[in-house]
Coordinates of C-alpha atoms and ligand atoms in Angstrom, one line a residue:
X13 CA 176.1 87.6 143.6
X14 CA 179.4 87.1 145.5
X15 CA 178.7 85.9 149.0
X16 CA 181.2 85.7 151.7
X17 CA 182.4 83.0 153.6
X18 CA 179.2 82.9 155.5
X19 CA 176.8 83.0 152.6
X20 CA 176.2 86.3 153.4
X21 CA 176.2 88.6 150.0
X22 CA 179.3 90.5 150.3
X23 CA 178.8 92.9 147.2
X24 CA 176.1 94.9 146.3
X25 CA 172.8 93.0 144.8
X26 CA 171.8 93.0 141.0
X27 CA 168.4 93.4 140.2
X28 CA 168.2 94.2 136.8
X29 CA 167.0 97.7 137.1
X30 CA 167.9 100.3 135.3
X31 CA 169.0 101.9 138.2
X32 CA 171.4 99.4 138.9
X33 CA 174.8 99.8 137.3
X34 CA 177.3 97.1 138.6
X35 CA 181.0 98.8 139.1
X36 CA 184.2 96.6 138.8
X37 CA 185.4 97.7 142.6
X38 CA 181.4 97.1 144.2
X39 CA 181.9 100.9 145.3
X40 CA 179.2 103.2 143.8
X41 CA 179.8 106.8 143.3
X42 CA 180.2 108.2 147.0
X43 CA 179.0 104.6 148.5
X44 CA 182.2 102.9 149.2
X45 CA 182.0 98.5 149.4
X46 CA 183.6 97.3 152.4
X47 CA 183.5 93.6 153.2
X48 CA 183.6 92.6 157.1
X49 CA 186.7 93.5 158.9
X50 CA 187.6 90.2 159.1
X51 CA 187.7 89.3 155.2
X52 CA 189.7 92.8 154.9
X53 CA 193.5 91.1 155.9
X54 CA 195.0 88.3 156.3
X55 CA 196.1 87.2 159.9
X56 CA 199.2 88.9 161.7
X57 CA 199.2 92.3 160.4
X58 CA 199.0 94.9 163.1
X59 CA 198.5 98.8 163.6
X60 CA 201.0 99.0 166.4
X61 CA 204.8 98.0 167.5
X62 CA 204.7 96.8 170.8
X63 CA 208.1 95.4 172.3
X64 CA 207.8 91.8 173.5
X65 CA 207.1 91.7 176.7
X66 CA 210.0 90.7 179.1
X67 CA 210.2 89.6 182.8
X68 CA 206.5 90.2 183.2
X69 CA 204.8 87.1 185.6
X70 CA 201.9 86.0 183.9
X71 CA 199.3 86.4 186.7
X72 CA 196.6 84.8 185.0
X73 CA 197.3 81.4 187.3
X74 CA 197.3 78.8 184.6
X75 CA 194.3 80.1 182.1
X76 CA 196.2 81.6 179.8
X77 CA 195.0 81.3 176.0
X78 CA 196.6 79.0 173.8
X79 CA 195.1 79.1 170.7
X80 CA 195.2 82.5 168.3
X81 CA 192.7 85.0 169.6
X82 CA 191.7 85.3 165.7
X83 CA 191.5 88.8 165.3
X84 CA 191.9 90.7 162.4
X85 CA 195.0 92.2 161.3
X86 CA 194.7 95.8 160.1
X87 CA 197.0 98.8 159.7
X88 CA 195.2 102.0 161.4
X89 CA 194.2 103.8 158.1
X90 CA 192.7 100.2 157.3
X91 CA 190.9 100.5 160.5
X92 CA 189.7 104.1 160.6
X93 CA 188.3 103.4 156.7
X94 CA 186.6 100.5 157.8
X95 CA 184.4 102.2 160.3
X96 CA 184.2 105.1 158.6
X97 CA 182.6 103.4 155.7
X98 CA 180.5 101.5 157.7
X99 CA 179.3 104.6 159.5
X100 CA 178.3 105.9 156.1
X101 CA 175.6 103.3 155.5
X102 CA 173.6 104.4 158.3
X103 CA 170.8 106.7 158.2
X104 CA 170.8 109.1 161.3
X105 CA 168.5 112.0 162.9
X106 CA 171.9 114.4 161.8
X107 CA 171.1 113.5 158.3
X108 CA 167.5 113.6 157.7
X109 CA 163.6 113.3 159.2
X110 CA 163.6 110.2 160.9
X111 CA 159.6 109.2 160.8
X112 CA 159.9 105.8 163.1
X113 CA 156.6 106.2 164.9
X114 CA 156.5 105.8 168.7
X115 CA 160.2 105.9 168.7
X116 CA 160.2 109.8 169.0
X117 CA 163.7 110.4 166.6
X118 CA 164.1 114.3 167.5
X119 CA 167.0 116.4 167.2
X120 CA 169.7 115.8 170.2
X121 CA 171.0 119.5 170.2
X122 CA 174.3 120.3 170.5
X123 CA 174.6 122.2 173.8
X124 CA 173.7 118.5 175.6
X125 CA 176.7 117.3 174.4
X126 CA 178.8 120.1 175.4
X127 CA 177.4 120.1 178.8
X128 CA 177.9 116.3 178.7
X129 CA 181.6 116.7 178.1
X130 CA 182.3 118.8 180.8
X131 CA 185.0 117.2 182.1
X132 CA 183.2 117.3 186.1
X133 CA 180.9 115.3 184.6
X134 CA 182.4 113.0 181.7
X135 CA 185.7 112.1 184.1
X136 CA 184.0 110.9 186.8
X137 CA 183.7 107.4 188.5
X138 CA 180.8 105.5 190.1
X139 CA 183.4 104.2 192.4
X140 CA 184.6 107.8 193.2
X141 CA 183.7 108.6 196.9
X142 CA 180.5 110.8 197.2
X143 CA 182.1 113.6 199.0
X144 CA 184.1 114.2 195.9
X145 CA 181.0 114.1 193.2
X146 CA 178.7 116.2 195.3
X147 CA 177.8 118.4 191.8
X148 CA 176.8 115.3 189.9
X149 CA 174.4 114.1 192.8
X150 CA 172.8 117.0 193.2
X151 CA 172.2 117.3 189.1
X152 CA 170.7 113.6 189.2
X153 CA 168.6 115.2 192.7
X154 CA 167.6 118.3 190.2
X155 CA 166.3 116.2 187.0
X156 CA 164.7 114.0 189.7
X157 CA 162.7 116.9 190.7
X158 CA 161.7 118.0 187.1
X159 CA 160.6 114.2 186.3
X160 CA 158.6 114.3 189.8
X161 CA 157.0 117.9 188.8
X162 CA 156.3 117.3 184.8
X163 CA 154.7 113.9 185.9
X164 CA 153.4 115.1 189.1
X165 CA 154.3 111.9 190.9
X166 CA 156.0 112.0 194.2
X167 CA 159.1 109.6 193.8
X168 CA 161.4 108.5 190.9
X169 CA 163.7 105.7 190.1
X170 CA 166.6 107.0 188.3
X171 CA 168.5 103.6 187.5
X172 CA 166.8 101.7 184.9
X173 CA 169.1 101.8 181.7
X174 CA 166.1 102.1 179.2
X175 CA 162.3 102.1 178.7
X176 CA 162.4 98.0 178.5
X177 CA 164.1 98.2 181.7
X178 CA 161.8 101.0 183.4
X179 CA 158.6 98.7 182.6
X180 CA 160.5 96.2 184.8
X181 CA 161.5 98.6 187.6
X182 CA 157.7 99.6 187.4
X183 CA 156.4 96.2 187.8
X184 CA 158.9 94.7 190.0
X185 CA 157.6 97.4 192.3
X186 CA 154.1 96.3 191.5
X187 CA 155.0 92.9 192.4
X188 CA 157.1 93.9 195.6
X189 CA 153.5 95.8 196.6
X190 CA 151.9 92.7 196.1
X191 CA 154.2 90.5 198.3
X192 CA 153.7 93.1 201.1
X193 CA 149.8 92.8 200.8
X194 CA 150.0 88.9 200.8
X195 CA 148.6 88.9 197.8
X196 CA 151.3 88.2 195.0
X197 CA 150.6 84.8 194.6
X198 CA 146.4 85.2 193.9
X199 CA 146.9 88.5 191.8
X200 CA 148.6 86.9 188.7
X201 CA 146.7 88.8 185.5
X202 CA 147.8 91.6 184.2
X203 CA 146.1 93.5 181.4
X204 CA 147.7 94.5 178.5
X205 CA 145.8 96.2 175.3
X206 CA 146.0 94.7 172.0
X207 CA 148.0 97.6 170.6
X208 CA 150.6 97.3 173.3
X209 CA 154.4 97.3 172.0
X210 CA 155.6 94.3 172.4
X211 CA 157.7 95.1 175.7
X212 CA 155.0 95.6 178.2
X213 CA 153.8 91.9 177.5
X214 CA 157.2 90.4 177.8
X215 CA 158.3 92.8 181.1
X216 CA 154.8 91.5 182.7
X217 CA 155.9 87.9 181.7
X218 CA 158.9 88.4 182.9
X219 CA 157.7 89.4 186.2
X220 CA 155.8 86.2 186.6
X221 CA 152.4 87.6 185.2
X222 CA 150.3 86.2 182.9
X223 CA 149.0 88.4 180.3
X224 CA 145.4 88.8 179.5
X225 CA 144.8 91.2 176.5
X226 CA 142.4 93.5 176.1
X227 CA 140.8 94.5 172.6
X228 CA 140.5 97.8 170.9
X229 CA 137.4 99.4 170.1
X230 CA 136.5 101.0 166.5
X231 CA 138.3 104.3 167.6
X232 CA 141.4 102.5 168.6
X233 CA 141.1 103.1 171.9
X234 CA 141.1 100.6 175.1
X235 CA 137.7 98.4 174.6
X236 CA 135.8 99.7 177.8
X237 CA 133.4 96.7 177.9
X238 CA 135.9 94.3 177.4
X239 CA 137.7 95.7 180.3
X240 CA 134.7 96.2 182.5
X241 CA 134.1 92.4 181.8
X242 CA 138.0 91.6 182.6
X243 CA 137.4 93.2 185.8
X244 CA 133.8 92.0 187.2
X245 CA 133.9 89.6 190.1
X246 CA 137.6 89.1 190.2
X247 CA 140.4 89.0 192.9
X248 CA 143.3 87.9 190.6
X249 CA 144.1 91.1 188.5
X250 CA 147.5 92.5 190.0
X251 CA 147.3 95.9 187.1
X252 CA 147.1 97.3 183.7
X253 CA 150.0 98.0 181.2
X254 CA 148.6 100.8 179.0
X255 CA 150.5 103.4 176.8
X256 CA 148.8 107.1 176.5
X257 CA 149.3 108.7 174.1
X258 CA 148.7 104.9 172.8
X259 CA 150.5 103.3 170.0
X260 CA 147.9 104.4 167.6
X261 CA 149.1 108.2 168.5
X262 CA 145.4 108.8 170.3
X263 CA 145.0 110.1 173.8
X264 CA 142.5 107.4 175.9
X265 CA 140.1 109.6 176.5
X266 CA 138.5 107.0 179.3
X267 CA 142.2 106.8 181.2
X268 CA 140.4 108.2 184.2
X269 CA 137.9 105.9 184.3
X270 CA 140.4 103.1 183.4
X271 CA 142.3 104.0 186.6
X272 CA 139.4 104.1 188.9
X273 CA 138.1 100.3 187.7
X274 CA 141.9 99.0 187.8
X275 CA 141.9 100.8 191.6
X276 CA 138.6 99.3 192.6
X277 CA 139.9 95.7 191.2
X278 CA 142.7 96.1 193.8
X279 CA 145.2 96.5 191.2
X280 CA 147.8 99.0 190.0
X281 CA 148.1 101.5 186.9
X282 CA 151.1 101.1 185.1
X283 CA 151.5 103.5 182.3
X284 CA 154.1 103.0 179.2
X285 CA 155.4 106.5 178.8
X286 CA 157.1 106.3 175.9
X287 CA 155.0 109.0 174.1
X288 CA 154.9 111.4 176.8
X289 CA 156.5 113.8 174.1
X290 CA 152.7 114.3 173.2
X291 CA 151.8 115.7 176.5
X292 CA 154.8 117.0 178.3
X293 CA 154.0 119.9 179.8
X294 CA 150.3 119.8 179.2
X295 CA 149.3 116.8 181.3
X296 CA 150.6 115.4 184.7
X297 CA 150.2 111.4 184.6
X298 CA 149.9 111.6 188.6
X299 CA 146.5 113.5 188.0
X300 CA 145.5 110.5 185.6
X301 CA 146.0 108.0 188.7
X302 CA 148.8 106.5 187.4
X303 CA 150.9 104.5 189.7
X304 CA 154.0 104.2 187.8
X305 CA 155.5 105.4 184.4
X306 CA 158.6 105.0 182.7
X307 CA 160.1 108.1 180.8
X308 CA 162.3 107.5 178.2
X309 CA 164.9 110.4 178.1
X310 CA 166.3 109.2 174.4
X311 CA 162.7 109.9 173.2
X312 CA 161.0 112.8 175.0
X313 CA 164.3 114.4 176.4
X314 CA 166.2 114.3 173.3
X315 CA 169.5 112.2 174.7
X316 CA 170.7 110.1 171.9
X317 CA 168.9 106.9 170.7
X318 CA 170.1 103.8 169.7
X319 CA 173.8 103.7 168.0
X320 CA 174.2 107.3 169.4
X321 CA 174.3 106.5 172.7
X322 CA 172.7 104.5 175.7
X323 CA 169.1 104.8 176.9
X324 CA 167.9 105.8 180.0
X325 CA 164.3 105.1 181.4
X326 CA 163.8 106.7 184.6
X327 CA 160.6 105.3 186.3
X328 CA 158.3 107.4 188.1
X329 CA 155.9 105.9 190.9
X330 CA 152.6 107.0 193.0
X331 CA 152.5 107.3 196.7
X332 CA 151.1 103.8 197.0
X333 CA 154.4 101.9 195.1
X334 CA 157.4 104.5 196.2
X335 CA 158.1 102.8 199.0
X336 CA 158.9 99.8 196.9
X337 CA 161.8 101.7 194.7
X338 CA 164.8 100.2 193.6
X339 CA 168.2 101.3 195.4
X340 CA 170.3 103.3 194.9
X341 CA 168.5 106.6 195.4
X342 CA 170.0 109.9 196.6
X343 CA 169.0 111.6 199.6
X344 CA 169.8 115.4 200.9
X345 CA 171.0 115.7 204.4
X346 CA 172.8 118.6 206.3
X347 CA 176.4 116.7 205.0
X348 CA 175.2 117.3 201.4
X349 CA 173.7 113.9 198.8
X350 CA 174.0 110.6 199.3
X351 CA 173.3 107.6 197.8
X352 CA 171.2 104.9 199.6
X353 CA 172.8 101.8 198.6
X354 CA 171.0 99.1 200.5
X355 CA 167.6 97.6 200.8
X356 CA 167.5 98.0 204.5
X357 CA 166.8 100.8 207.1
X358 CA 165.8 103.9 205.0
X359 CA 165.2 101.3 202.1
X360 CA 163.7 98.7 203.8
X361 CA 160.8 97.9 201.7
X362 CA 163.0 98.2 198.5
X363 CA 162.6 95.8 195.7
X364 CA 166.6 95.8 195.3
X365 CA 169.0 96.9 192.7
X366 CA 167.9 97.0 188.7
X367 CA 171.8 98.2 187.8
X368 CA 175.4 98.6 189.3
X369 CA 175.2 102.0 189.8
X370 CA 172.8 105.4 190.0
X371 CA 171.9 105.1 186.3
X372 CA 173.3 106.7 183.3
X373 CA 175.1 109.9 183.9
X374 CA 175.8 111.1 180.7
X375 CA 172.1 110.9 179.6
X376 CA 171.2 112.4 183.1
X377 CA 173.1 115.6 181.9
X378 CA 171.8 115.8 178.4
X379 CA 168.2 115.6 179.8
X380 CA 168.7 118.4 182.5
X381 CA 170.4 120.5 179.8
X382 CA 167.7 120.1 177.4
X383 CA 165.0 120.7 180.2
X384 CA 167.2 124.0 181.2
X385 CA 167.2 125.1 177.9
X386 CA 163.8 125.1 177.0
X387 CA 162.3 125.9 180.5
X388 CA 158.6 124.6 181.4
X389 CA 156.7 127.0 178.8
X390 CA 159.4 125.2 176.1
X391 CA 158.3 122.1 177.2
X392 CA 155.0 122.7 176.8
X393 CA 155.2 123.6 173.2
X394 CA 157.7 120.9 172.6
X395 CA 154.4 119.2 173.0
X396 CA 151.7 121.1 171.0
X397 CA 154.6 121.4 168.1
X398 CA 155.3 117.4 167.9
X399 CA 151.2 116.9 167.9
X400 CA 150.7 119.7 165.3
X401 CA 153.6 118.3 163.0
X402 CA 151.8 115.3 163.2
X403 CA 148.5 116.3 162.3
X404 CA 150.0 118.0 159.5
X405 CA 151.1 114.6 157.9
X406 CA 148.2 113.5 158.6
X407 CA 145.8 116.1 156.9
X408 CA 148.5 116.6 153.9
X409 CA 148.6 112.6 153.0
X410 CA 144.6 111.2 154.1
X411 CA 143.7 112.1 150.4
X412 CA 146.6 109.8 148.8
X413 CA 146.8 107.3 152.2
X414 CA 144.0 106.1 154.4
X415 CA 144.2 107.4 158.2
X416 CA 143.9 104.2 160.7
X417 CA 141.0 106.5 162.6
X418 CA 139.0 109.4 162.2
X419 CA 139.5 113.0 163.8
X420 CA 142.9 114.1 165.2
X421 CA 146.2 112.3 166.1
X422 CA 148.9 113.2 168.9
X423 CA 152.2 113.0 167.9
X424 CA 152.2 110.0 165.4
X425 CA 150.0 109.8 162.2
X426 CA 148.7 106.4 161.8
X427 CA 147.9 104.8 158.1
X428 CA 146.2 101.6 156.9
X429 CA 147.5 99.7 153.4
X430 CA 143.7 100.1 152.4
X431 CA 144.7 102.8 149.7
X432 CA 147.0 100.2 148.3
X433 CA 146.3 97.9 144.9
X434 CA 146.2 94.7 145.5
X435 CA 149.3 92.8 146.0
X436 CA 151.4 96.1 147.1
X437 CA 151.9 96.0 150.7
X438 CA 153.7 98.0 153.6
X439 CA 157.0 96.5 153.2
X440 CA 157.1 97.8 149.5
X441 CA 156.0 101.4 150.4
X442 CA 158.9 101.1 152.8
X443 CA 161.2 99.7 150.6
X444 CA 160.3 102.9 148.0
X445 CA 161.0 105.4 150.8
X446 CA 164.7 104.5 151.0
X447 CA 165.3 105.4 147.6
X448 CA 163.9 108.4 148.1
X449 CA 166.5 109.1 151.0
X450 CA 164.2 108.4 153.9
X451 CA 164.2 106.1 156.3
X452 CA 161.0 103.9 156.5
X453 CA 158.2 104.5 159.0
X454 CA 157.2 102.0 161.6
X455 CA 155.5 99.1 159.8
X456 CA 153.2 96.5 160.7
X457 CA 153.2 98.0 164.2
X458 CA 150.4 98.1 166.0
X459 CA 148.9 95.2 165.0
X460 CA 145.3 96.2 165.5
X461 CA 145.7 98.0 162.1
X462 CA 146.4 96.5 158.9
X463 CA 149.3 96.9 157.1
X464 CA 150.1 99.7 159.8
X465 CA 152.3 102.6 158.3
X466 CA 153.0 104.9 161.8
X467 CA 155.2 108.1 161.3
X468 CA 156.0 110.2 164.0
X469 CA 157.9 113.1 162.7
X470 CA 158.6 115.1 166.3
X471 CA 158.6 118.8 166.6
X472 CA 162.4 119.3 165.5
X473 CA 161.2 119.1 162.0
X474 CA 160.7 122.4 159.6
X475 CA 157.5 122.9 157.5
X476 CA 159.9 122.8 155.0
X477 CA 161.1 119.1 155.9
X478 CA 157.6 118.0 156.3
X479 CA 156.4 119.5 152.9
X480 CA 159.8 117.4 151.5
X481 CA 158.4 114.3 153.3
X482 CA 155.3 114.3 152.5
X483 CA 156.2 114.9 148.4
X484 CA 158.1 111.9 148.7
X485 CA 155.5 109.5 150.4
X486 CA 152.7 110.9 148.5
X487 CA 154.4 109.8 145.1
X488 CA 155.1 106.4 146.5
X489 CA 151.6 106.1 147.6
X490 CA 150.6 107.3 144.4
X491 CA 152.4 104.5 143.0
X492 CA 151.3 101.9 145.3
X493 CA 147.5 102.8 144.7
X494 CA 148.0 102.5 140.6
X495 CA 149.3 98.9 141.3
X496 CA 152.9 100.3 140.4
X497 CA 154.7 96.9 140.3
X498 CA 158.1 98.5 140.1
X499 CA 157.8 99.3 143.7
X500 CA 158.0 95.2 144.4
X501 CA 162.3 96.0 143.6
X502 CA 162.6 99.0 145.8
X503 CA 164.8 99.7 146.9
X504 CA 167.0 100.0 144.1
X505 CA 169.4 102.6 145.2
X506 CA 170.8 101.2 148.4
X507 CA 173.6 99.3 148.8
X508 CA 171.4 96.2 149.7
X509 CA 168.2 95.6 148.3
X510 CA 165.2 92.7 149.6
X511 CA 167.2 90.6 152.1
X512 CA 165.7 87.6 153.5
X513 CA 164.3 88.6 156.9
X514 CA 162.8 85.7 157.8
X515 CA 166.0 83.8 157.4
X516 CA 168.1 86.6 158.9
X517 CA 165.9 86.5 162.1
X518 CA 165.0 82.7 161.9
X519 CA 168.7 81.7 161.6
X520 CA 171.1 84.7 162.4
X521 CA 174.6 84.3 161.6
X522 CA 176.3 85.8 164.4
X523 CA 180.2 84.3 164.5
X524 CA 182.3 84.4 162.0
X525 CA 184.1 81.4 161.1
X526 CA 187.4 81.6 159.0
X527 CA 187.1 80.0 155.6
X528 CA 187.9 76.3 154.6
X529 CA 191.4 76.0 153.8
X530 CA 190.4 74.6 150.6
X531 CA 188.8 77.8 150.0
X532 CA 192.0 79.6 150.6
X533 CA 193.5 77.6 148.4
X534 CA 191.6 78.7 145.7
X535 CA 191.8 82.2 146.2
Ligands
PLP22 C1 160.5 103.0 172.9 C2 159.3 102.2 173.2 C3 159.2 101.2 174.0 C4 160.7 100.3 174.8 O1 161.7 101.5 175.3 P1 162.9 101.3 175.2 O2 163.8 102.1 175.2 O3 163.5 100.9 173.7 O4 163.4 100.0 175.7 C5 158.3 100.9 175.1 N1 157.1 100.9 175.0 C6 156.5 102.2 174.0 C7 155.5 102.2 173.5 C8 157.8 102.5 173.0 O5 157.8 103.4 171.9

């Protein structure tokens, strides 16, 4: 295996399998070998000719760089190829079904992109006078109205920039509400179910709360006895953070009772709304007694995910929490729309600011395009089709894999590793799925299920594609059940094989260093 100067494998790694044919170039068919950009060429090369700057006085006040910037030197075609080749290594929703559970990897409609590129939205700047961006402010306000209507909540904070950021917003609002009640020092405990997404306990801890875990019952839902016990004779509970539908893909059937118990105990109800896609247009979280919930526009409302674009996590708030919402927010009066920027006068109870500006404008345009093109009835059908597709997968695979819980699921199907032969693990199944051309499902999450495999197809997959995916997974699952040890070497067809994930997580190499002179001399 050839290693680069950092000790990372820099060419495809041989595994000795019959699938693995080494090539001289390192490329294989349409897969182009590509080293790190720093390894591509020598220093000093450049893709542009700039005349030497003449007579311009430095305005850096003596803090100019004196050493080399150590940027790689590449021509334009080399640069283009480098990034093009890297882009080909990615799996993407535009390439195929992306079964990551809890992530709602749905198609990003092209109409959204067209709207976001309209110059009136794409070319404006947050520092522009507000009178010159009335249309943009109106769009944010209209999106806010949709979000409030769909959730049945009176207020929404638009500035959070991801789901986790929305959680932070909701929990800071709860903390501010407790401060105003004079109970911030006594109410320190936040209840979080064992099946929660890792961001929930992290957010609570970040806000200075103590995380107290509630168990799951045999049906994969909140253990109500455990919850009641945790609320008995205490006045130190700040609230609960609960996902609904939960990360087992199940609706929390006791949710109204949970809300009542929390409110009776003097706490607030934070709902992680990442899975809103399963219930949008069918259930209004406000009717369930929820006080705060973030909405991932990049999940439910089809804006791009991860590398495709920034996230956006508007957070709806109940009557009780609305006064504590962050600035800025939009108000409309006789002069038009305006942003309330300071936590005073009209926002004197606000907990402050979460972001420099009003939020992710490009994502707002995309999300509203999605809502308007679906309409209220179309959004309801989104939820219904998402749930139907997940149940189709669960029904099709339940004879070869083990569903984690009995009964129908919501938007995602959860399996345990019970069906696998001894020695075959979830990771082997995930890696074999890569050879079949699919991104693996969410693995080992939620933690309450052994060797969990969480599959969320979303509503945008056709029956034909679901069948193709199920066919691939079924064949891998049969091999796993029969102790086919070739699974242990998968993936055979990917450019990189089994990586040392523990090492990568514990000792990440985040910075490139030039090779030592003796290494250069040897080349
Ligand atoms: C995706 C997700 C989050 C976090 O959202 P980000 O936008 O990635 O920060 C939180 N909770 C659940 C259940 C999720 O699925």
